[in-house]
Coordinates of C-alpha atoms in Angstrom, one line a residue:
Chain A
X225 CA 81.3 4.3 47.7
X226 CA 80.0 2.5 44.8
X227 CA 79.1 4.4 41.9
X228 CA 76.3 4.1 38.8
X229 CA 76.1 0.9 37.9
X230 CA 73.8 -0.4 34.7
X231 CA 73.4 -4.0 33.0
X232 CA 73.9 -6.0 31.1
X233 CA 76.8 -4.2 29.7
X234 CA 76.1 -5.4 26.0
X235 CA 73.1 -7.0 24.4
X236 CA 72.1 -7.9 21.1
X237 CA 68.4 -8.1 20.1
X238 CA 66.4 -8.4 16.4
X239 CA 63.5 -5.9 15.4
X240 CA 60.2 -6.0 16.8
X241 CA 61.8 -7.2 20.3
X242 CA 61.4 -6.0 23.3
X243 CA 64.2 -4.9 26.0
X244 CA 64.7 -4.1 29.8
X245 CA 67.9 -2.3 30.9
X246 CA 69.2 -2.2 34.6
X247 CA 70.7 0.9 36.4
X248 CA 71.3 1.6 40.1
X249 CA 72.2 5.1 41.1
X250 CA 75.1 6.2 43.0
X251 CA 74.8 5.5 46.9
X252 CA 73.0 8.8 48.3
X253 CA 71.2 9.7 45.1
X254 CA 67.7 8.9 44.5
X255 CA 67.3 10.4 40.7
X256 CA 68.0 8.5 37.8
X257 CA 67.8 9.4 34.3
X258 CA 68.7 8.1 30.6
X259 CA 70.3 9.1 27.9
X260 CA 70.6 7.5 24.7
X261 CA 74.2 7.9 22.9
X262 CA 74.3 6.7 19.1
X263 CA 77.3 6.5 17.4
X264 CA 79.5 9.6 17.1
X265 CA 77.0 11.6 18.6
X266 CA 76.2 13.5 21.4
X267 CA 73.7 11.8 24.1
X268 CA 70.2 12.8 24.3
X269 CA 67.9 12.9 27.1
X270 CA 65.2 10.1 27.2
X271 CA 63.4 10.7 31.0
X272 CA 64.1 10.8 34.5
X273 CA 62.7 8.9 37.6
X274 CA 62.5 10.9 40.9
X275 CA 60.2 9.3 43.7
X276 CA 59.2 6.5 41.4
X277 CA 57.2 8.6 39.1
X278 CA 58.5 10.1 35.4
X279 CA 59.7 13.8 35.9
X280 CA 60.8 14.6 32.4
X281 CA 60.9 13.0 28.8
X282 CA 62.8 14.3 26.1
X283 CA 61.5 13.8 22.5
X284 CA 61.4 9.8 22.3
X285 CA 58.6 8.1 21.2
X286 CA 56.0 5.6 23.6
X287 CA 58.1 2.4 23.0
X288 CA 60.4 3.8 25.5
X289 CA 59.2 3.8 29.3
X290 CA 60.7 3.2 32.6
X291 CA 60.3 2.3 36.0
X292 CA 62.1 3.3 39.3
X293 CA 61.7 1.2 42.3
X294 CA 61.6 2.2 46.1
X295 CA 65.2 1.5 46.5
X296 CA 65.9 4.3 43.6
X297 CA 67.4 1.8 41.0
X298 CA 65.6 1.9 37.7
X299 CA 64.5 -0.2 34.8
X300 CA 64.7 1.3 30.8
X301 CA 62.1 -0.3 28.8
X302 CA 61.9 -0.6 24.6
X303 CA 59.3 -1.9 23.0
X304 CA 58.8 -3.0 18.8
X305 CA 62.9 -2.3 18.4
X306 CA 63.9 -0.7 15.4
X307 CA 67.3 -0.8 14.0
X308 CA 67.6 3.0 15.0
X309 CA 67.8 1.8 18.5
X310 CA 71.2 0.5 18.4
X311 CA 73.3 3.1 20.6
X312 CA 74.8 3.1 23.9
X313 CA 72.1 3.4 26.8
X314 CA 73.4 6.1 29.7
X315 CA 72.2 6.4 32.7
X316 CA 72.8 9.1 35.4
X317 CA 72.1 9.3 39.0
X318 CA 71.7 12.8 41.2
X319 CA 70.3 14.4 44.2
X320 CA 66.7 15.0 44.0
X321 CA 66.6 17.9 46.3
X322 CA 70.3 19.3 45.1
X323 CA 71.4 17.9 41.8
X324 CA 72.1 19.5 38.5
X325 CA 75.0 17.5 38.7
X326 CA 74.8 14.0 37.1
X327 CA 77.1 11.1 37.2
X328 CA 77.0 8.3 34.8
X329 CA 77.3 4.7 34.4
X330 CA 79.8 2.8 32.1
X331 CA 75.8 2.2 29.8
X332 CA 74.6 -0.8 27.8
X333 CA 75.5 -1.0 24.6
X334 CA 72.2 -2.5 22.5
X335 CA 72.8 -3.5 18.9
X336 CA 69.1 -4.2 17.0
X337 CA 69.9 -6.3 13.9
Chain B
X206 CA 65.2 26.0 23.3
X207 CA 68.7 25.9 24.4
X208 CA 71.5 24.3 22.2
X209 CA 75.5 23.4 22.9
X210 CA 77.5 23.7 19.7
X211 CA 81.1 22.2 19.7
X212 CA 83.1 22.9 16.7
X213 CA 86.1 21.1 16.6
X214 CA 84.7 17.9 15.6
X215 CA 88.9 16.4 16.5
X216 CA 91.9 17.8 17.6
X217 CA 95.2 16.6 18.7
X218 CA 98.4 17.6 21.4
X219 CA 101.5 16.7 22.2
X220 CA 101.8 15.2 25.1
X221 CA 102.9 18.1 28.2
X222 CA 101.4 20.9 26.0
X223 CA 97.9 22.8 26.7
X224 CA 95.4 22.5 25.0
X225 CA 91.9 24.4 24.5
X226 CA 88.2 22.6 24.0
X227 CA 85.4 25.2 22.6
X228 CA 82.0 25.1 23.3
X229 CA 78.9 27.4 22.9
X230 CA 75.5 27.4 24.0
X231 CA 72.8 29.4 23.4
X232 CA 69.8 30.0 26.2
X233 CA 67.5 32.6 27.2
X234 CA 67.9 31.5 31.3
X235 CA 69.5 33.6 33.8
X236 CA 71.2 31.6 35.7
X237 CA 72.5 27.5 34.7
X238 CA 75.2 24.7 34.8
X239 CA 77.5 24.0 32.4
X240 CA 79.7 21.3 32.4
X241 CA 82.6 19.1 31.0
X242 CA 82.4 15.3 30.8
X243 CA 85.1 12.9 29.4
X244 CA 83.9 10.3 27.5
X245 CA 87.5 7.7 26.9
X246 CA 87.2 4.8 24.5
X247 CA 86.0 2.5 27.6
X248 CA 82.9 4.9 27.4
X249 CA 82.2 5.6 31.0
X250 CA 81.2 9.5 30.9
X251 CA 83.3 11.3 33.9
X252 CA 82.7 14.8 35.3
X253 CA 85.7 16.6 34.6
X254 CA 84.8 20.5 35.8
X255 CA 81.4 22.1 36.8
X256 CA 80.8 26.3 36.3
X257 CA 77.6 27.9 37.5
X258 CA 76.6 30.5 35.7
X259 CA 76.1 33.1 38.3
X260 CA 79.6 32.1 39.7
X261 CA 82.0 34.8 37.7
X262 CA 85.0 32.8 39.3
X263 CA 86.1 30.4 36.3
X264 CA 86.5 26.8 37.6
X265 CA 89.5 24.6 37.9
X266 CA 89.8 21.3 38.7
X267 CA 94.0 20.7 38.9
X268 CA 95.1 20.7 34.8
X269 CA 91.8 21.4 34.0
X270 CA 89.8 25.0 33.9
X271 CA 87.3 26.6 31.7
X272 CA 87.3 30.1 30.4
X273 CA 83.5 31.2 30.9
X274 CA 82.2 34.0 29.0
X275 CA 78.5 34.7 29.7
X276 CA 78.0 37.8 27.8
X277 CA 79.2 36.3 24.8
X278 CA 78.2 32.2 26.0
X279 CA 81.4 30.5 25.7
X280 CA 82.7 27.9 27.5
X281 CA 86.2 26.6 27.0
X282 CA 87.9 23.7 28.5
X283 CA 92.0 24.7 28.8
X284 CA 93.8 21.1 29.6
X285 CA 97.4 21.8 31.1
X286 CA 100.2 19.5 30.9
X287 CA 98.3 17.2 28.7
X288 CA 99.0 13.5 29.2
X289 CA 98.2 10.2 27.4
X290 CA 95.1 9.1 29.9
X291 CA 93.6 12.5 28.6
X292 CA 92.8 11.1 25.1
X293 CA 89.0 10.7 24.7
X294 CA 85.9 12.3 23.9
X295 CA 85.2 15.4 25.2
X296 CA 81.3 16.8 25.6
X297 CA 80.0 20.0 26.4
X298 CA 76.7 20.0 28.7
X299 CA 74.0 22.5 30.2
X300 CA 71.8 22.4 32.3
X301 CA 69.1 25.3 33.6
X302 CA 68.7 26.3 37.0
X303 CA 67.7 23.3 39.0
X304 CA 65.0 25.1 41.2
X305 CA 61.8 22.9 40.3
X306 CA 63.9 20.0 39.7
X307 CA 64.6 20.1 36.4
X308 CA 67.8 19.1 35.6
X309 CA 68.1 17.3 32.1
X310 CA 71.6 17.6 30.5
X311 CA 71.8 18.9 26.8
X312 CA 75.2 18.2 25.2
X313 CA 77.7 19.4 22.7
X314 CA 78.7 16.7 19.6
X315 CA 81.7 16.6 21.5
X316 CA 85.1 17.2 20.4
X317 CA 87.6 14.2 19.9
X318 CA 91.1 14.6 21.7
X319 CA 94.2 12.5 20.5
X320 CA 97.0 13.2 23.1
X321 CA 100.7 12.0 21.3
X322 CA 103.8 11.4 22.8

């Protein structure tokens, strides 16, 4: 049974850049969602994808959107990177219909210079 | 809004001992998830133990359980028999009631566990 996986597993990018992170949900789930995990901190909630359409966002700004596709995996887009963006991207995958419990990938670590 | 607070920023065991994880939350909901995840150095968050709030069983999960306290909204992690593989990050989550679908996780800081031999 294959779990979350995400890529690329590291990537390093300069400001003003744009990025795409990859994540494909555990076999059976058909939510996804991202967190974004800085250093020594706590992750925070970006949004989650359920049916291909944005179900929640936390309190991040425009330059961050997504995109699920029919087969549930999902695509984190950044946009005009700031150097505030370097942290470790997590994402989650769950049951629509059943799941307030999430299970993560091993995340992308992004390092803006 | 509701908010996890973790206050032992690190702490350390001896390896076989017990050791006990604190973790507070404040909401207004009735009913919720709260969780445990391990976070070890190769970063990969795992589930470690799940407690629903209108559960008043506490969960275990082998060496693992929690000692939930609603009324006062505590939530400690109580790891038995501690071994080396359980050094890592530790982070306290909630969740509200996932009736509408609404299921975003809001964590703790986390607490820092060294396991020694």
């Amino acid at each position: 049974d294959a779990g979350v996986t995400q890529s690329p597993t590291h990537l390093i990018k300069t400001r003003g850049q744009q990025v795409t992170l990859r994540c494909s949900p555990k076999s059976g789930h058909d939510t996804v969602s991202w967190y974004q995990q800085a250093l020594g901190q706590g992750p925070q909630f970006i949004f989650q994808y359920y049916e291909e359409e944005e179900r929640q966002r936390g309190n991040f700004p425009d330059r961050f959107s997504g995109h699920q596709f029919p087969n549930y995996s999902s695509e984190l887009n950044v946009n005009a990177l700031l150097l505030g963006d370097s942290a470790l991207y997590l994402c989650a995958s769950s049951s629509g219909q059943t799941g307030e419990t999430q299970y993560f990938g091993p995340g992308t670590r992004l390092l803006v210079l | 809004a509701q908010t996890v607070t973790q206050s032992q920023p690190e702490m350390s065991v001896q390896e076989a001992e017990t050791v006990t994880l604190s973790c507070t939350y404040d909401t207004s909901e009735s009913n919720y998830y709260l969780f445990w995840y391990k976070q070890p150095p190769s970063r990969q968050m795992i589930l470690v133990i799940r407690q629903e709030a209108y559960k008043q069983q506490n969960a275990t999960e082998n060496r693992f359980s929690v000692n939930f306290q609603k009324a006062a909204k505590s939530f400690s992690l109580k790891i038995s028999d501690s071994q080396l593989g359980d050094t890592a990050m530790y982070f306290c989550a909630f969740t509200k009631d996932f009736s509408g679908g609404y299921n975003k996780l809001i964590f703790g800081a986390g607490t820092r566990l060294a396991v020694h031999p």
